[in-house]
Each structure stands twice: as C-alpha cells, then as structure tokens.
Amino acid sequence: MSGVTFTVDDAVRIARAAHDGQVDKSGRPYVEHPLRVMGRVSGEHARMAAVLHDVVEDTAVTADDLRAAGCPAHVVGTVVALTHRPGEPQEDYLRRVAADPVAVEVKRADIADNTSPPRMALLDPPSRARLRAKYARALDLLDALS
C-alpha cells in the first residue's frame, strides 16, 4: 500500500480476513464483535483500532503484519496497547491501555459490547455472573488508572 492512504475499510478487510472462520461463544461469526465495537467509537484512529482490537491477540496477524499492510503507526500502537498478552496480569494490561486515550475509548466500547444484554442473554447464568464481575473490575481499574 505504499503511497496509498490506509483507510477504515482497509482495517475492516484485515479484521474480516483475520477472524474468518472464528465464532463467538454463541456460534456467531466473531468478526461481528469488532465491527460492533467500531460502531461505538468515533474518529478514524479509534474506528481502525476498534475493528482491529482482537486481531493481534486472537489471530496469527502480528503488529508487523499490520505495519506492512500500511496501517498507521499510531493505530498499531493502540492495537498493541489493547492486546492482552498470555499470562499478563490484568492490572498490567489495563495500565498499558490507560496510557493510550484511544485505547481507553476502544476498551470501554469493547466492554460495553461484551456486556450488552443481547450478548449476555446468550450465556448461561454462571458465565454471565463471571463476565459481569470481570468487566466491572476492569472498568473500576480503568477508572482508577485513567
């Protein structure tokens, strides 16, 4: 993409390809989640980061792959901030998110989508309770850190 501006549509194409074949806990195509998160934020930087927010964490795509595709460095930085590394304590992860204002916006949108009533209704009661507690704690930590 040398010399060509990277767009939100490019980010969506990468997300769709990266998440192809993945399904969420209810059996729906996983890419629907990052697309909904993207719909909850505004501005190109946030929209690109939102649709790509799980690509590095949950697929074979790397930050270097995003850069090679022409994704702007600041968007890649936000995606990296949003990538929870294996074995990483939640507090360390959220501290990194809190250091990037766009990552905070995307993470809040991610949590809002993950805890939306239609999504929660698809889960069994123990899973709902566990996830509500997990996300409430994450929001409390983000509030304290940002």
PDB file of N, CA and C in Angstrom, residues 1-88:
ATOM      1  N   MET A   1       0.816  -1.195   0.000  1.00  0.00           N
ATOM      2  CA  MET A   1       0.000   0.000   0.000  1.00  0.00           C
ATOM      3  C   MET A   1       0.858   1.257   0.000  1.00  0.00           C
ATOM      4  N   SER A   2       2.053   1.132  -0.436  1.00  0.00           N
ATOM      5  CA  SER A   2       2.966   2.268  -0.434  1.00  0.00           C
ATOM      6  C   SER A   2       2.370   3.441  -1.195  1.00  0.00           C
ATOM      7  N   GLY A   3       2.369   4.604  -0.545  1.00  0.00           N
ATOM      8  CA  GLY A   3       1.870   5.805  -1.178  1.00  0.00           C
ATOM      9  C   GLY A   3       0.356   5.931  -1.130  1.00  0.00           C
ATOM     10  N   VAL A   4      -0.333   4.904  -0.652  1.00  0.00           N
ATOM     11  CA  VAL A   4      -1.786   4.915  -0.578  1.00  0.00           C
ATOM     12  C   VAL A   4      -2.185   5.060   0.887  1.00  0.00           C
ATOM     13  N   THR A   5      -3.176   5.887   1.123  1.00  0.00           N
ATOM     14  CA  THR A   5      -3.638   6.087   2.497  1.00  0.00           C
ATOM     15  C   THR A   5      -4.416   4.871   2.977  1.00  0.00           C
ATOM     16  N   PHE A   6      -4.074   4.397   4.155  1.00  0.00           N
ATOM     17  CA  PHE A   6      -4.769   3.285   4.804  1.00  0.00           C
ATOM     18  C   PHE A   6      -6.098   3.814   5.343  1.00  0.00           C
ATOM     19  N   THR A   7      -7.173   3.103   5.089  1.00  0.00           N
ATOM     20  CA  THR A   7      -8.497   3.566   5.476  1.00  0.00           C
ATOM     21  C   THR A   7      -9.164   2.630   6.484  1.00  0.00           C
ATOM     22  N   VAL A   8     -10.278   3.084   7.022  1.00  0.00           N
ATOM     23  CA  VAL A   8     -11.085   2.229   7.900  1.00  0.00           C
ATOM     24  C   VAL A   8     -11.515   0.977   7.132  1.00  0.00           C
ATOM     25  N   ASP A   9     -11.852   1.133   5.860  1.00  0.00           N
ATOM     26  CA  ASP A   9     -12.235  -0.035   5.058  1.00  0.00           C
ATOM     27  C   ASP A   9     -11.096  -1.046   4.968  1.00  0.00           C
ATOM     28  N   ASP A  10      -9.856  -0.564   4.880  1.00  0.00           N
ATOM     29  CA  ASP A  10      -8.705  -1.475   4.868  1.00  0.00           C
ATOM     30  C   ASP A  10      -8.622  -2.239   6.188  1.00  0.00           C
ATOM     31  N   ALA A  11      -8.837  -1.531   7.293  1.00  0.00           N
ATOM     32  CA  ALA A  11      -8.805  -2.175   8.606  1.00  0.00           C
ATOM     33  C   ALA A  11      -9.912  -3.226   8.714  1.00  0.00           C
ATOM     34  N   VAL A  12     -11.097  -2.898   8.209  1.00  0.00           N
ATOM     35  CA  VAL A  12     -12.208  -3.861   8.226  1.00  0.00           C
ATOM     36  C   VAL A  12     -11.850  -5.095   7.402  1.00  0.00           C
ATOM     37  N   ARG A  13     -11.258  -4.900   6.243  1.00  0.00           N
ATOM     38  CA  ARG A  13     -10.860  -6.046   5.404  1.00  0.00           C
ATOM     39  C   ARG A  13      -9.864  -6.945   6.143  1.00  0.00           C
ATOM     40  N   ILE A  14      -8.886  -6.337   6.810  1.00  0.00           N
ATOM     41  CA  ILE A  14      -7.907  -7.128   7.569  1.00  0.00           C
ATOM     42  C   ILE A  14      -8.604  -7.893   8.685  1.00  0.00           C
ATOM     43  N   ALA A  15      -9.495  -7.227   9.414  1.00  0.00           N
ATOM     44  CA  ALA A  15     -10.211  -7.885  10.513  1.00  0.00           C
ATOM     45  C   ALA A  15     -11.067  -9.040   9.986  1.00  0.00           C
ATOM     46  N   ARG A  16     -11.785  -8.801   8.903  1.00  0.00           N
ATOM     47  CA  ARG A  16     -12.630  -9.871   8.336  1.00  0.00           C
ATOM     48  C   ARG A  16     -11.783 -11.083   7.932  1.00  0.00           C
ATOM     49  N   ALA A  17     -10.667 -10.835   7.275  1.00  0.00           N
ATOM     50  CA  ALA A  17      -9.799 -11.940   6.846  1.00  0.00           C
ATOM     51  C   ALA A  17      -9.176 -12.647   8.051  1.00  0.00           C
ATOM     52  N   ALA A  18      -8.712 -11.871   9.023  1.00  0.00           N
ATOM     53  CA  ALA A  18      -8.042 -12.459  10.187  1.00  0.00           C
ATOM     54  C   ALA A  18      -8.990 -13.311  11.026  1.00  0.00           C
ATOM     55  N   HIS A  19     -10.224 -12.855  11.180  1.00  0.00           N
ATOM     56  CA  HIS A  19     -11.198 -13.561  12.019  1.00  0.00           C
ATOM     57  C   HIS A  19     -12.046 -14.560  11.237  1.00  0.00           C
ATOM     58  N   ASP A  20     -11.748 -14.740   9.943  1.00  0.00           N
ATOM     59  CA  ASP A  20     -12.522 -15.655   9.116  1.00  0.00           C
ATOM     60  C   ASP A  20     -12.552 -17.047   9.744  1.00  0.00           C
ATOM     61  N   GLY A  21     -13.746 -17.586   9.900  1.00  0.00           N
ATOM     62  CA  GLY A  21     -13.891 -18.931  10.467  1.00  0.00           C
ATOM     63  C   GLY A  21     -14.009 -18.957  11.982  1.00  0.00           C
ATOM     64  N   GLN A  22     -13.696 -17.853  12.659  1.00  0.00           N
ATOM     65  CA  GLN A  22     -13.830 -17.808  14.120  1.00  0.00           C
ATOM     66  C   GLN A  22     -15.279 -17.520  14.486  1.00  0.00           C
ATOM     67  N   VAL A  23     -15.731 -18.123  15.577  1.00  0.00           N
ATOM     68  CA  VAL A  23     -17.079 -17.863  16.072  1.00  0.00           C
ATOM     69  C   VAL A  23     -17.005 -17.462  17.543  1.00  0.00           C
ATOM     70  N   ASP A  24     -18.014 -16.712  17.996  1.00  0.00           N
ATOM     71  CA  ASP A  24     -18.058 -16.311  19.404  1.00  0.00           C
ATOM     72  C   ASP A  24     -18.732 -17.415  20.222  1.00  0.00           C
ATOM     73  N   LYS A  25     -18.934 -17.173  21.509  1.00  0.00           N
ATOM     74  CA  LYS A  25     -19.489 -18.185  22.405  1.00  0.00           C
ATOM     75  C   LYS A  25     -20.894 -18.632  22.009  1.00  0.00           C
ATOM     76  N   SER A  26     -21.588 -17.789  21.240  1.00  0.00           N
ATOM     77  CA  SER A  26     -22.944 -18.159  20.817  1.00  0.00           C
ATOM     78  C   SER A  26     -22.968 -18.758  19.409  1.00  0.00           C
ATOM     79  N   GLY A  27     -21.790 -18.927  18.807  1.00  0.00           N
ATOM     80  CA  GLY A  27     -21.713 -19.532  17.483  1.00  0.00           C
ATOM     81  C   GLY A  27     -21.822 -18.552  16.325  1.00  0.00           C
ATOM     82  N   ARG A  28     -21.898 -17.266  16.620  1.00  0.00           N
ATOM     83  CA  ARG A  28     -21.971 -16.229  15.582  1.00  0.00           C
ATOM     84  C   ARG A  28     -20.557 -15.926  15.054  1.00  0.00           C
ATOM     85  N   PRO A  29     -20.440 -15.432  13.817  1.00  0.00           N
ATOM     86  CA  PRO A  29     -19.117 -15.053  13.302  1.00  0.00           C
ATOM     87  C   PRO A  29     -18.455 -14.037  14.246  1.00  0.00           C
ATOM     88  N   TYR A  30     -17.230 -14.329  14.661  1.00  0.00           N
ATOM     89  CA  TYR A  30     -16.557 -13.483  15.642  1.00  0.00           C
ATOM     90  C   TYR A  30     -16.393 -12.046  15.163  1.00  0.00           C
ATOM     91  N   VAL A  31     -16.186 -11.845  13.870  1.00  0.00           N
ATOM     92  CA  VAL A  31     -15.913 -10.504  13.347  1.00  0.00           C
ATOM     93  C   VAL A  31     -17.051  -9.533  13.653  1.00  0.00           C
ATOM     94  N   GLU A  32     -18.251 -10.048  13.910  1.00  0.00           N
ATOM     95  CA  GLU A  32     -19.360  -9.157  14.264  1.00  0.00           C
ATOM     96  C   GLU A  32     -19.035  -8.334  15.508  1.00  0.00           C
ATOM     97  N   HIS A  33     -18.289  -8.927  16.453  1.00  0.00           N
ATOM     98  CA  HIS A  33     -17.930  -8.205  17.686  1.00  0.00           C
ATOM     99  C   HIS A  33     -17.055  -6.979  17.390  1.00  0.00           C
ATOM    100  N   PRO A  34     -15.892  -7.122  16.724  1.00  0.00           N
ATOM    101  CA  PRO A  34     -15.105  -5.920  16.459  1.00  0.00           C
ATOM    102  C   PRO A  34     -15.833  -4.900  15.583  1.00  0.00           C
ATOM    103  N   LEU A  35     -16.709  -5.368  14.714  1.00  0.00           N
ATOM    104  CA  LEU A  35     -17.492  -4.422  13.908  1.00  0.00           C
ATOM    105  C   LEU A  35     -18.452  -3.617  14.791  1.00  0.00           C
ATOM    106  N   ARG A  36     -19.072  -4.280  15.765  1.00  0.00           N
ATOM    107  CA  ARG A  36     -19.959  -3.553  16.692  1.00  0.00           C
ATOM    108  C   ARG A  36     -19.154  -2.582  17.552  1.00  0.00           C
ATOM    109  N   VAL A  37     -17.975  -3.015  18.013  1.00  0.00           N
ATOM    110  CA  VAL A  37     -17.121  -2.128  18.825  1.00  0.00           C
ATOM    111  C   VAL A  37     -16.760  -0.896  18.001  1.00  0.00           C
ATOM    112  N   MET A  38     -16.418  -1.102  16.735  1.00  0.00           N
ATOM    113  CA  MET A  38     -16.088   0.019  15.860  1.00  0.00           C
ATOM    114  C   MET A  38     -17.257   0.996  15.768  1.00  0.00           C
ATOM    115  N   GLY A  39     -18.475   0.484  15.767  1.00  0.00           N
ATOM    116  CA  GLY A  39     -19.652   1.327  15.693  1.00  0.00           C
ATOM    117  C   GLY A  39     -19.907   2.148  16.948  1.00  0.00           C
ATOM    118  N   ARG A  40     -19.217   1.827  18.030  1.00  0.00           N
ATOM    119  CA  ARG A  40     -19.398   2.523  19.304  1.00  0.00           C
ATOM    120  C   ARG A  40     -18.380   3.637  19.529  1.00  0.00           C
ATOM    121  N   VAL A  41     -17.424   3.798  18.592  1.00  0.00           N
ATOM    122  CA  VAL A  41     -16.386   4.826  18.757  1.00  0.00           C
ATOM    123  C   VAL A  41     -16.429   5.774  17.568  1.00  0.00           C
ATOM    124  N   SER A  42     -15.729   6.889  17.704  1.00  0.00           N
ATOM    125  CA  SER A  42     -15.719   7.842  16.591  1.00  0.00           C
ATOM    126  C   SER A  42     -14.291   8.250  16.270  1.00  0.00           C
ATOM    127  N   GLY A  43     -14.105   8.701  15.050  1.00  0.00           N
ATOM    128  CA  GLY A  43     -12.782   9.094  14.573  1.00  0.00           C
ATOM    129  C   GLY A  43     -12.089   7.920  13.909  1.00  0.00           C
ATOM    130  N   GLU A  44     -11.316   8.227  12.876  1.00  0.00           N
ATOM    131  CA  GLU A  44     -10.664   7.155  12.119  1.00  0.00           C
ATOM    132  C   GLU A  44      -9.710   6.311  12.954  1.00  0.00           C
ATOM    133  N   HIS A  45      -8.884   6.960  13.776  1.00  0.00           N
ATOM    134  CA  HIS A  45      -7.931   6.230  14.610  1.00  0.00           C
ATOM    135  C   HIS A  45      -8.677   5.227  15.486  1.00  0.00           C
ATOM    136  N   ALA A  46      -9.690   5.683  16.202  1.00  0.00           N
ATOM    137  CA  ALA A  46     -10.436   4.805  17.107  1.00  0.00           C
ATOM    138  C   ALA A  46     -11.177   3.723  16.336  1.00  0.00           C
ATOM    139  N   ARG A  47     -11.766   4.081  15.199  1.00  0.00           N
ATOM    140  CA  ARG A  47     -12.511   3.088  14.423  1.00  0.00           C
ATOM    141  C   ARG A  47     -11.581   1.993  13.892  1.00  0.00           C
ATOM    142  N   MET A  48     -10.402   2.380  13.394  1.00  0.00           N
ATOM    143  CA  MET A  48      -9.438   1.377  12.923  1.00  0.00           C
ATOM    144  C   MET A  48      -8.978   0.485  14.073  1.00  0.00           C
ATOM    145  N   ALA A  49      -8.610   1.101  15.184  1.00  0.00           N
ATOM    146  CA  ALA A  49      -8.144   0.323  16.337  1.00  0.00           C
ATOM    147  C   ALA A  49      -9.247  -0.593  16.856  1.00  0.00           C
ATOM    148  N   ALA A  50     -10.476  -0.111  16.853  1.00  0.00           N
ATOM    149  CA  ALA A  50     -11.593  -0.911  17.359  1.00  0.00           C
ATOM    150  C   ALA A  50     -11.804  -2.172  16.527  1.00  0.00           C
ATOM    151  N   VAL A  51     -11.835  -2.015  15.215  1.00  0.00           N
ATOM    152  CA  VAL A  51     -12.092  -3.188  14.382  1.00  0.00           C
ATOM    153  C   VAL A  51     -10.905  -4.160  14.403  1.00  0.00           C
ATOM    154  N   LEU A  52      -9.721  -3.642  14.697  1.00  0.00           N
ATOM    155  CA  LEU A  52      -8.513  -4.485  14.753  1.00  0.00           C
ATOM    156  C   LEU A  52      -8.152  -4.921  16.168  1.00  0.00           C
ATOM    157  N   HIS A  53      -8.946  -4.534  17.177  1.00  0.00           N
ATOM    158  CA  HIS A  53      -8.504  -4.683  18.567  1.00  0.00           C
ATOM    159  C   HIS A  53      -8.210  -6.116  19.001  1.00  0.00           C
ATOM    160  N   ASP A  54      -8.808  -7.120  18.382  1.00  0.00           N
ATOM    161  CA  ASP A  54      -8.544  -8.516  18.763  1.00  0.00           C
ATOM    162  C   ASP A  54      -7.678  -9.259  17.760  1.00  0.00           C
ATOM    163  N   VAL A  55      -7.262  -8.580  16.693  1.00  0.00           N
ATOM    164  CA  VAL A  55      -6.533  -9.266  15.624  1.00  0.00           C
ATOM    165  C   VAL A  55      -5.195  -9.815  16.114  1.00  0.00           C
ATOM    166  N   VAL A  56      -4.398  -8.994  16.789  1.00  0.00           N
ATOM    167  CA  VAL A  56      -3.077  -9.454  17.237  1.00  0.00           C
ATOM    168  C   VAL A  56      -3.224 -10.464  18.375  1.00  0.00           C
ATOM    169  N   GLU A  57      -4.219 -10.241  19.232  1.00  0.00           N
ATOM    170  CA  GLU A  57      -4.421 -11.126  20.391  1.00  0.00           C
ATOM    171  C   GLU A  57      -4.960 -12.500  20.001  1.00  0.00           C
ATOM    172  N   ASP A  58      -5.871 -12.547  19.017  1.00  0.00           N
ATOM    173  CA  ASP A  58      -6.625 -13.776  18.765  1.00  0.00           C
ATOM    174  C   ASP A  58      -6.426 -14.418  17.402  1.00  0.00           C
ATOM    175  N   THR A  59      -5.498 -13.887  16.594  1.00  0.00           N
ATOM    176  CA  THR A  59      -5.259 -14.478  15.272  1.00  0.00           C
ATOM    177  C   THR A  59      -3.751 -14.552  15.027  1.00  0.00           C
ATOM    178  N   ALA A  60      -3.381 -15.017  13.866  1.00  0.00           N
ATOM    179  CA  ALA A  60      -1.959 -15.121  13.514  1.00  0.00           C
ATOM    180  C   ALA A  60      -1.374 -13.789  13.050  1.00  0.00           C
ATOM    181  N   VAL A  61      -2.200 -12.762  12.889  1.00  0.00           N
ATOM    182  CA  VAL A  61      -1.726 -11.453  12.434  1.00  0.00           C
ATOM    183  C   VAL A  61      -0.897 -10.803  13.541  1.00  0.00           C
ATOM    184  N   THR A  62       0.239 -10.227  13.150  1.00  0.00           N
ATOM    185  CA  THR A  62       1.125  -9.553  14.107  1.00  0.00           C
ATOM    186  C   THR A  62       1.090  -8.043  13.887  1.00  0.00           C
ATOM    187  N   ALA A  63       1.648  -7.323  14.840  1.00  0.00           N
ATOM    188  CA  ALA A  63       1.779  -5.870  14.683  1.00  0.00           C
ATOM    189  C   ALA A  63       2.605  -5.554  13.442  1.00  0.00           C
ATOM    190  N   ASP A  64       3.647  -6.331  13.182  1.00  0.00           N
ATOM    191  CA  ASP A  64       4.458  -6.124  11.983  1.00  0.00           C
ATOM    192  C   ASP A  64       3.635  -6.336  10.708  1.00  0.00           C
ATOM    193  N   ASP A  65       2.726  -7.312  10.736  1.00  0.00           N
ATOM    194  CA  ASP A  65       1.850  -7.531   9.579  1.00  0.00           C
ATOM    195  C   ASP A  65       0.974  -6.305   9.336  1.00  0.00           C
ATOM    196  N   LEU A  66       0.451  -5.723  10.427  1.00  0.00           N
ATOM    197  CA  LEU A  66      -0.380  -4.518  10.289  1.00  0.00           C
ATOM    198  C   LEU A  66       0.432  -3.375   9.690  1.00  0.00           C
ATOM    199  N   ARG A  67       1.655  -3.188  10.188  1.00  0.00           N
ATOM    200  CA  ARG A  67       2.529  -2.138   9.645  1.00  0.00           C
ATOM    201  C   ARG A  67       2.800  -2.379   8.165  1.00  0.00           C
ATOM    202  N   ALA A  68       3.102  -3.635   7.816  1.00  0.00           N
ATOM    203  CA  ALA A  68       3.407  -3.973   6.424  1.00  0.00           C
ATOM    204  C   ALA A  68       2.208  -3.727   5.509  1.00  0.00           C
ATOM    205  N   ALA A  69       1.001  -3.832   6.061  1.00  0.00           N
ATOM    206  CA  ALA A  69      -0.213  -3.584   5.286  1.00  0.00           C
ATOM    207  C   ALA A  69      -0.495  -2.095   5.131  1.00  0.00           C
ATOM    208  N   GLY A  70       0.319  -1.269   5.793  1.00  0.00           N
ATOM    209  CA  GLY A  70       0.139   0.177   5.686  1.00  0.00           C
ATOM    210  C   GLY A  70      -0.645   0.800   6.813  1.00  0.00           C
ATOM    211  N   CYS A  71      -0.973   0.019   7.819  1.00  0.00           N
ATOM    212  CA  CYS A  71      -1.714   0.549   8.964  1.00  0.00           C
ATOM    213  C   CYS A  71      -0.846   1.597   9.664  1.00  0.00           C
ATOM    214  N   PRO A  72      -1.408   2.770   9.946  1.00  0.00           N
ATOM    215  CA  PRO A  72      -0.614   3.837  10.579  1.00  0.00           C
ATOM    216  C   PRO A  72      -0.010   3.405  11.916  1.00  0.00           C
ATOM    217  N   ALA A  73       1.182   3.887  12.189  1.00  0.00           N
ATOM    218  CA  ALA A  73       1.906   3.507  13.408  1.00  0.00           C
ATOM    219  C   ALA A  73       1.094   3.791  14.664  1.00  0.00           C
ATOM    220  N   HIS A  74       0.383   4.922  14.708  1.00  0.00           N
ATOM    221  CA  HIS A  74      -0.376   5.233  15.916  1.00  0.00           C
ATOM    222  C   HIS A  74      -1.541   4.262  16.113  1.00  0.00           C
ATOM    223  N   VAL A  75      -2.105   3.759  15.044  1.00  0.00           N
ATOM    224  CA  VAL A  75      -3.177   2.760  15.164  1.00  0.00           C
ATOM    225  C   VAL A  75      -2.583   1.438  15.636  1.00  0.00           C
ATOM    226  N   VAL A  76      -1.458   1.035  15.058  1.00  0.00           N
ATOM    227  CA  VAL A  76      -0.790  -0.199  15.500  1.00  0.00           C
ATOM    228  C   VAL A  76      -0.445  -0.086  16.984  1.00  0.00           C
ATOM    229  N   GLY A  77       0.049   1.072  17.407  1.00  0.00           N
ATOM    230  CA  GLY A  77       0.368   1.276  18.824  1.00  0.00           C
ATOM    231  C   GLY A  77      -0.845   1.078  19.716  1.00  0.00           C
ATOM    232  N   THR A  78      -1.991   1.572  19.281  1.00  0.00           N
ATOM    233  CA  THR A  78      -3.217   1.392  20.059  1.00  0.00           C
ATOM    234  C   THR A  78      -3.636  -0.071  20.081  1.00  0.00           C
ATOM    235  N   VAL A  79      -3.538  -0.752  18.949  1.00  0.00           N
ATOM    236  CA  VAL A  79      -3.876  -2.181  18.896  1.00  0.00           C
ATOM    237  C   VAL A  79      -2.955  -2.964  19.832  1.00  0.00           C
ATOM    238  N   VAL A  80      -1.674  -2.640  19.837  1.00  0.00           N
ATOM    239  CA  VAL A  80      -0.728  -3.317  20.730  1.00  0.00           C
ATOM    240  C   VAL A  80      -1.100  -3.037  22.191  1.00  0.00           C
ATOM    241  N   ALA A  81      -1.480  -1.801  22.490  1.00  0.00           N
ATOM    242  CA  ALA A  81      -1.900  -1.464  23.859  1.00  0.00           C
ATOM    243  C   ALA A  81      -3.117  -2.283  24.270  1.00  0.00           C
ATOM    244  N   LEU A  82      -3.997  -2.596  23.327  1.00  0.00           N
ATOM    245  CA  LEU A  82      -5.225  -3.341  23.605  1.00  0.00           C
ATOM    246  C   LEU A  82      -5.023  -4.856  23.595  1.00  0.00           C
ATOM    247  N   THR A  83      -3.830  -5.309  23.272  1.00  0.00           N
ATOM    248  CA  THR A  83      -3.555  -6.736  23.176  1.00  0.00           C
ATOM    249  C   THR A  83      -3.122  -7.283  24.531  1.00  0.00           C
ATOM    250  N   HIS A  84      -3.986  -8.120  25.107  1.00  0.00           N
ATOM    251  CA  HIS A  84      -3.686  -8.760  26.395  1.00  0.00           C
ATOM    252  C   HIS A  84      -2.753  -9.935  26.122  1.00  0.00           C
ATOM    253  N   ARG A  85      -1.550  -9.851  26.644  1.00  0.00           N
ATOM    254  CA  ARG A  85      -0.530 -10.871  26.381  1.00  0.00           C
ATOM    255  C   ARG A  85      -0.756 -12.106  27.252  1.00  0.00           C
ATOM    256  N   PRO A  86      -0.381 -13.275  26.747  1.00  0.00           N
ATOM    257  CA  PRO A  86      -0.571 -14.503  27.537  1.00  0.00           C
ATOM    258  C   PRO A  86       0.135 -14.394  28.899  1.00  0.00           C
ATOM    259  N   GLY A  87      -0.596 -14.728  29.940  1.00  0.00           N
ATOM    260  CA  GLY A  87      -0.035 -14.722  31.286  1.00  0.00           C
ATOM    261  C   GLY A  87       0.110 -13.341  31.916  1.00  0.00           C
ATOM    262  N   GLU A  88      -0.254 -12.304  31.190  1.00  0.00           N
ATOM    263  CA  GLU A  88      -0.097 -10.941  31.691  1.00  0.00           C
ATOM    264  C   GLU A  88      -1.164 -10.634  32.742  1.00  0.00           C
TER     265      GLU A  88
END
